[in-house]
mmCIF file of C-alpha atoms and ligand atoms in Angstrom:
data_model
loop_
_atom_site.group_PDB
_atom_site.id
_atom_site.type_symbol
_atom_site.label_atom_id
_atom_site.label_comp_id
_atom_site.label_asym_id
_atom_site.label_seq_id
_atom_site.Cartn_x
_atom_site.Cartn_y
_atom_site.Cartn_z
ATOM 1 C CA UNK A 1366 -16.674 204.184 88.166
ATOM 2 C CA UNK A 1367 -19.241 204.937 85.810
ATOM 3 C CA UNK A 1368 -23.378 205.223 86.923
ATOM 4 C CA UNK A 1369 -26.510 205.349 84.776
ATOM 5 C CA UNK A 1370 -30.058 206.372 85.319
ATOM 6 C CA UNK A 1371 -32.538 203.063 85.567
ATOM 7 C CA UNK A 1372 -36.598 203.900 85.211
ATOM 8 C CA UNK A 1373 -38.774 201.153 86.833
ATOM 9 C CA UNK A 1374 -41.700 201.946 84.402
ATOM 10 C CA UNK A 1375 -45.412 202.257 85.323
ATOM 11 C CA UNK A 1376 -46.619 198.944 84.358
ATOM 12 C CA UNK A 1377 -44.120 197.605 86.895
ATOM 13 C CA UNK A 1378 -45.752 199.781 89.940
ATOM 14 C CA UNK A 1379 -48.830 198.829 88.663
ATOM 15 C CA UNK A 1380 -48.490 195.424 89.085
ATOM 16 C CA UNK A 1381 -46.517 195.701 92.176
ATOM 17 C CA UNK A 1382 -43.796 194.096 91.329
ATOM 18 C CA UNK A 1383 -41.152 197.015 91.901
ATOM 19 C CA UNK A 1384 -39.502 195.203 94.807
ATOM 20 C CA UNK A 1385 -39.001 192.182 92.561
ATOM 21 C CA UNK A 1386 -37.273 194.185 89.970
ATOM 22 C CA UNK A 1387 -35.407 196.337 92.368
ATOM 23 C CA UNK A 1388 -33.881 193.116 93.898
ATOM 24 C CA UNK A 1389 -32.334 191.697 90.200
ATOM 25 C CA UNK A 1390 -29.897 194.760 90.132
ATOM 26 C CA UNK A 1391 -29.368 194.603 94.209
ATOM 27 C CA UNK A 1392 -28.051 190.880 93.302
ATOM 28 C CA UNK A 1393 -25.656 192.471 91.247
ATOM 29 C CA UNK A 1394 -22.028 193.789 92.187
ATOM 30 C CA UNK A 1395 -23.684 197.496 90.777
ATOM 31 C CA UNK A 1396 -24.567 200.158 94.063
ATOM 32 C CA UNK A 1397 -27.839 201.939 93.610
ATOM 33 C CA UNK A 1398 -26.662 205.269 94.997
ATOM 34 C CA UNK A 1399 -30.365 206.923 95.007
ATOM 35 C CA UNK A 1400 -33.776 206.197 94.443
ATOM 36 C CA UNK A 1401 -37.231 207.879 94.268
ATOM 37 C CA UNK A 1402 -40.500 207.036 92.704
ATOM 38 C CA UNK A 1403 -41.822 209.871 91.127
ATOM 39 C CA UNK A 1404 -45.350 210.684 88.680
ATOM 40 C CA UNK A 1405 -43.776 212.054 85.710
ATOM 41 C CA UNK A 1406 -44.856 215.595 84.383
ATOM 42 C CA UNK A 1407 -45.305 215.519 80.416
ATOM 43 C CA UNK A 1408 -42.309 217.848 80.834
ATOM 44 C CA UNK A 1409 -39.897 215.400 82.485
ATOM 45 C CA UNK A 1410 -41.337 212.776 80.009
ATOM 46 C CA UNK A 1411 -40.954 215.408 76.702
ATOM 47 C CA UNK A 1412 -37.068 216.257 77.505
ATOM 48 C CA UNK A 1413 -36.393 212.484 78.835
ATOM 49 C CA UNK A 1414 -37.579 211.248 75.463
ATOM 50 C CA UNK A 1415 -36.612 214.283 72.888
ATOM 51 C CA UNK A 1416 -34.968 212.143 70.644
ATOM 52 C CA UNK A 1417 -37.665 210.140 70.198
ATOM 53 C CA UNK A 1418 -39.911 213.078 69.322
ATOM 54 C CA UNK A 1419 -40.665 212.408 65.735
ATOM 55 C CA UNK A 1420 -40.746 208.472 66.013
ATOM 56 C CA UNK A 1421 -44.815 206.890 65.484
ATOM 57 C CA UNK A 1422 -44.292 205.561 68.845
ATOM 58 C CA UNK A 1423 -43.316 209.242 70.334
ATOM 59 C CA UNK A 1424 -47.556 209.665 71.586
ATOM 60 C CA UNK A 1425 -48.099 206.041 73.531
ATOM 61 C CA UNK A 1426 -44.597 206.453 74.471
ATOM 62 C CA UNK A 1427 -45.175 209.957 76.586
ATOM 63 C CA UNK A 1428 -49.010 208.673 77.610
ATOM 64 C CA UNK A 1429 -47.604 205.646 78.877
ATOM 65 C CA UNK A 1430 -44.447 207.107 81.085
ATOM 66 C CA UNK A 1431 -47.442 209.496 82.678
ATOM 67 C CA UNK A 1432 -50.170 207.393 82.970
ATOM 68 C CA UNK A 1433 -48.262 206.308 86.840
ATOM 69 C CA UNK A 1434 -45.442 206.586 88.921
ATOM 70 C CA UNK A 1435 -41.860 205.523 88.280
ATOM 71 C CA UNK A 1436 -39.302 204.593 89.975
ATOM 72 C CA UNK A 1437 -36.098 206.384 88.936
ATOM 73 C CA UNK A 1438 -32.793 204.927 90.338
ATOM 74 C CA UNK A 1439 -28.580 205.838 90.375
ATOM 75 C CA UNK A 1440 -27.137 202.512 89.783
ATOM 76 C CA UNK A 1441 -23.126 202.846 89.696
ATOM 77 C CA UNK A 1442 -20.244 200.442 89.592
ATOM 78 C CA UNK A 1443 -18.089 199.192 87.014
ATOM 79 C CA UNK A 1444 -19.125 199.603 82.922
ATOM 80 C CA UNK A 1445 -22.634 200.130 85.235
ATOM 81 C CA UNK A 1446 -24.157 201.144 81.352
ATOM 82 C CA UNK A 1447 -23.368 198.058 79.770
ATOM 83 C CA UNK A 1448 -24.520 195.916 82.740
ATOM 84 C CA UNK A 1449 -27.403 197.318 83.264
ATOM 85 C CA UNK A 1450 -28.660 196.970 79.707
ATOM 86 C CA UNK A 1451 -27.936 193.360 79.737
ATOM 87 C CA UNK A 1452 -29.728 193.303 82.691
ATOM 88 C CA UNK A 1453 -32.830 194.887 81.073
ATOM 89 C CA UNK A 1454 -32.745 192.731 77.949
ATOM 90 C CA UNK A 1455 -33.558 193.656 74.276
ATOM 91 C CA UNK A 1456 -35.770 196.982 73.865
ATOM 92 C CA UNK A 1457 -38.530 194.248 72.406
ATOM 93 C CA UNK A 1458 -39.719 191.738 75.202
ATOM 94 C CA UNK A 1459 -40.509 189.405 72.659
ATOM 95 C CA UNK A 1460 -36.935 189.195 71.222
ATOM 96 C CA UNK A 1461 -34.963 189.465 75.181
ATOM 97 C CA UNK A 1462 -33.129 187.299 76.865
ATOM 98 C CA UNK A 1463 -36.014 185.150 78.867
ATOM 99 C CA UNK A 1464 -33.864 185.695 81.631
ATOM 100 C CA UNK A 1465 -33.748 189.580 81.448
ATOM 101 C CA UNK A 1466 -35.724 191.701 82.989
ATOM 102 C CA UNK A 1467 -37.722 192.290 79.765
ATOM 103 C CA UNK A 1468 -37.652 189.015 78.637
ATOM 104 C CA UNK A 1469 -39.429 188.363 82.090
ATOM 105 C CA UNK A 1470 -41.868 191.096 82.726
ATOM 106 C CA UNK A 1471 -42.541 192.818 80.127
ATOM 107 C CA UNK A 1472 -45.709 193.152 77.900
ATOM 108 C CA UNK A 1473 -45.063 195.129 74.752
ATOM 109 C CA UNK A 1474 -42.556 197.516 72.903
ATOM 110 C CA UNK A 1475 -43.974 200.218 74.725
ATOM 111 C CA UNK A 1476 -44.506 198.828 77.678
ATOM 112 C CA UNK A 1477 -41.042 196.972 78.717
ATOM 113 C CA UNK A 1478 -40.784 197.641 82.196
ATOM 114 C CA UNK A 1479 -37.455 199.297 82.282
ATOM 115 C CA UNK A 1480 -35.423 202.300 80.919
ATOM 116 C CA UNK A 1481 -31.327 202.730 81.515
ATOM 117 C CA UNK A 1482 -29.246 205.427 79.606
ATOM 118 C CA UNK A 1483 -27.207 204.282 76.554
ATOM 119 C CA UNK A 1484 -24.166 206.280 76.507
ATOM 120 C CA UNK A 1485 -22.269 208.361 79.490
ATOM 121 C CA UNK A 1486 -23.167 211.613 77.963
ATOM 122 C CA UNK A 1487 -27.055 210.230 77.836
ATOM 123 C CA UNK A 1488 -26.321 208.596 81.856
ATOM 124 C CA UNK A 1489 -25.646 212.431 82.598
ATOM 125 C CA UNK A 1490 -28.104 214.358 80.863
ATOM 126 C CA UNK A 1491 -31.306 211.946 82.159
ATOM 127 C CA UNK A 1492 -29.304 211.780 85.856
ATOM 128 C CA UNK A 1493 -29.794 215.683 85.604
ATOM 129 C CA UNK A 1494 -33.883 215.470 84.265
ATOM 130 C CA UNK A 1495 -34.854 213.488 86.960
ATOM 131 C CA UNK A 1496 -32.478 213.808 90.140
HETATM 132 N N1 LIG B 2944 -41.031 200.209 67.778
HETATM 133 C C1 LIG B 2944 -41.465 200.658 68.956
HETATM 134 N N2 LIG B 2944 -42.782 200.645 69.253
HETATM 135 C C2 LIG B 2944 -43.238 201.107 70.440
HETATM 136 N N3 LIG B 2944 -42.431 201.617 71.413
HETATM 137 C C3 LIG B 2944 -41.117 201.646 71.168
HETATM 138 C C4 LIG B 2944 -40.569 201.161 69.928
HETATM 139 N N4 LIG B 2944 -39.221 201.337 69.972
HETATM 140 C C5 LIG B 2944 -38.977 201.886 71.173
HETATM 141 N N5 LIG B 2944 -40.093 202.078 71.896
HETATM 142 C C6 LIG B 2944 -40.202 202.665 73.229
HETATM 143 O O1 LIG B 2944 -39.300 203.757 73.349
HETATM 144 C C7 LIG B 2944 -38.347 203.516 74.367
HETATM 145 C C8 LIG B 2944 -37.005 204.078 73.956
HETATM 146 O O2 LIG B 2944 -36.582 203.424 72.786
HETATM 147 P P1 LIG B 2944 -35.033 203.107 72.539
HETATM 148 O O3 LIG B 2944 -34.882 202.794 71.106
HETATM 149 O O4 LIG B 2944 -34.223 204.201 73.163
HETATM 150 O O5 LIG B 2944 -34.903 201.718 73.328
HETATM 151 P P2 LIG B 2944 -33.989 201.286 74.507
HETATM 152 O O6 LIG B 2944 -32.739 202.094 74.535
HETATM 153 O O7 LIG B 2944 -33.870 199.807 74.506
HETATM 154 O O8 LIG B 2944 -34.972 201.625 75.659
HETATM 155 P P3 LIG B 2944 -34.729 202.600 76.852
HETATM 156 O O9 LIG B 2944 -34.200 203.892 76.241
HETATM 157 O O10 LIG B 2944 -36.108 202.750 77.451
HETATM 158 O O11 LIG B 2944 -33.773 201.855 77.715
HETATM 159 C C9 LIG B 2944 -38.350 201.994 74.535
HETATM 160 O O12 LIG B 2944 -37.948 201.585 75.808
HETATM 161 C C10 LIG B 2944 -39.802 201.659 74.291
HETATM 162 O O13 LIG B 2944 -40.585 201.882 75.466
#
């Protein structure tokens, strides 16, 4: 059983269209184990994103995450971190999967809807930051 840590990001909320995104991974065989929508602090966003800290995105990244709320889910079940990033679709919404959540909703690098952790250590240590 493995779980990862999904972030329904705020251009989602602010479009109302959490329920719609909510419902792709309740299709799936994954559980979503918890669930709370939450306005990120700039130090929730900070340690969520410290490995992005010296990237030229780092700034519109961190405004962005705290301009609204999120919605910060447990989604577990089997290889959960693999499925869930197919799921989402390629980081750019311009180069996913039409069919992926990104390829559907989102608008921009930056602003692609969704976040789920990469690795188990990374499902663990972002679990921790926000649950
Ligand atoms: N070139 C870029 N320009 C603007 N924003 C970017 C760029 N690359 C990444 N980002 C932002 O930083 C976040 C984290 O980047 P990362 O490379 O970890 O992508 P990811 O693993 O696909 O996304 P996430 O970690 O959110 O699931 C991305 O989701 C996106 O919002």
């Amino acid at each position: 059983m493995e779980r990862t840590l999904v972030l329904i990001k705020p251009d989602v909320l602010e479009r109302k269209l959490m329920g719609e995104i909510i419902s792709v991974y309740e299709k799936t065989n994954l559980h979503i184990a918890a669930i709370k929508i939450i306005k990120p602090t700039e130090q929730i966003a900070e340690k969520h994103y410290i490995e992005h800290k010296e990237k030229p995105f780092y700034v519109e990244l961190i405004r962005y995450i705290t301009r609204g709320e999120v919605c910060a889910l447990i989604i577990e079940g089997e290889n959960a971190i693999t499925e869930v990033r197919k799921i989402n679709g390629d980081t750019d919404p311009e180069k996913a999967e039409p069919a992926s959540i990104r390829g559907k909703y989102g608008i921009s690098k930056t602003e692609n809807s969704v976040h789920s952790s990469d690795s188990k250590e990374s499902s663990e240590r972002e679990i921790s930051i926000w649950f």
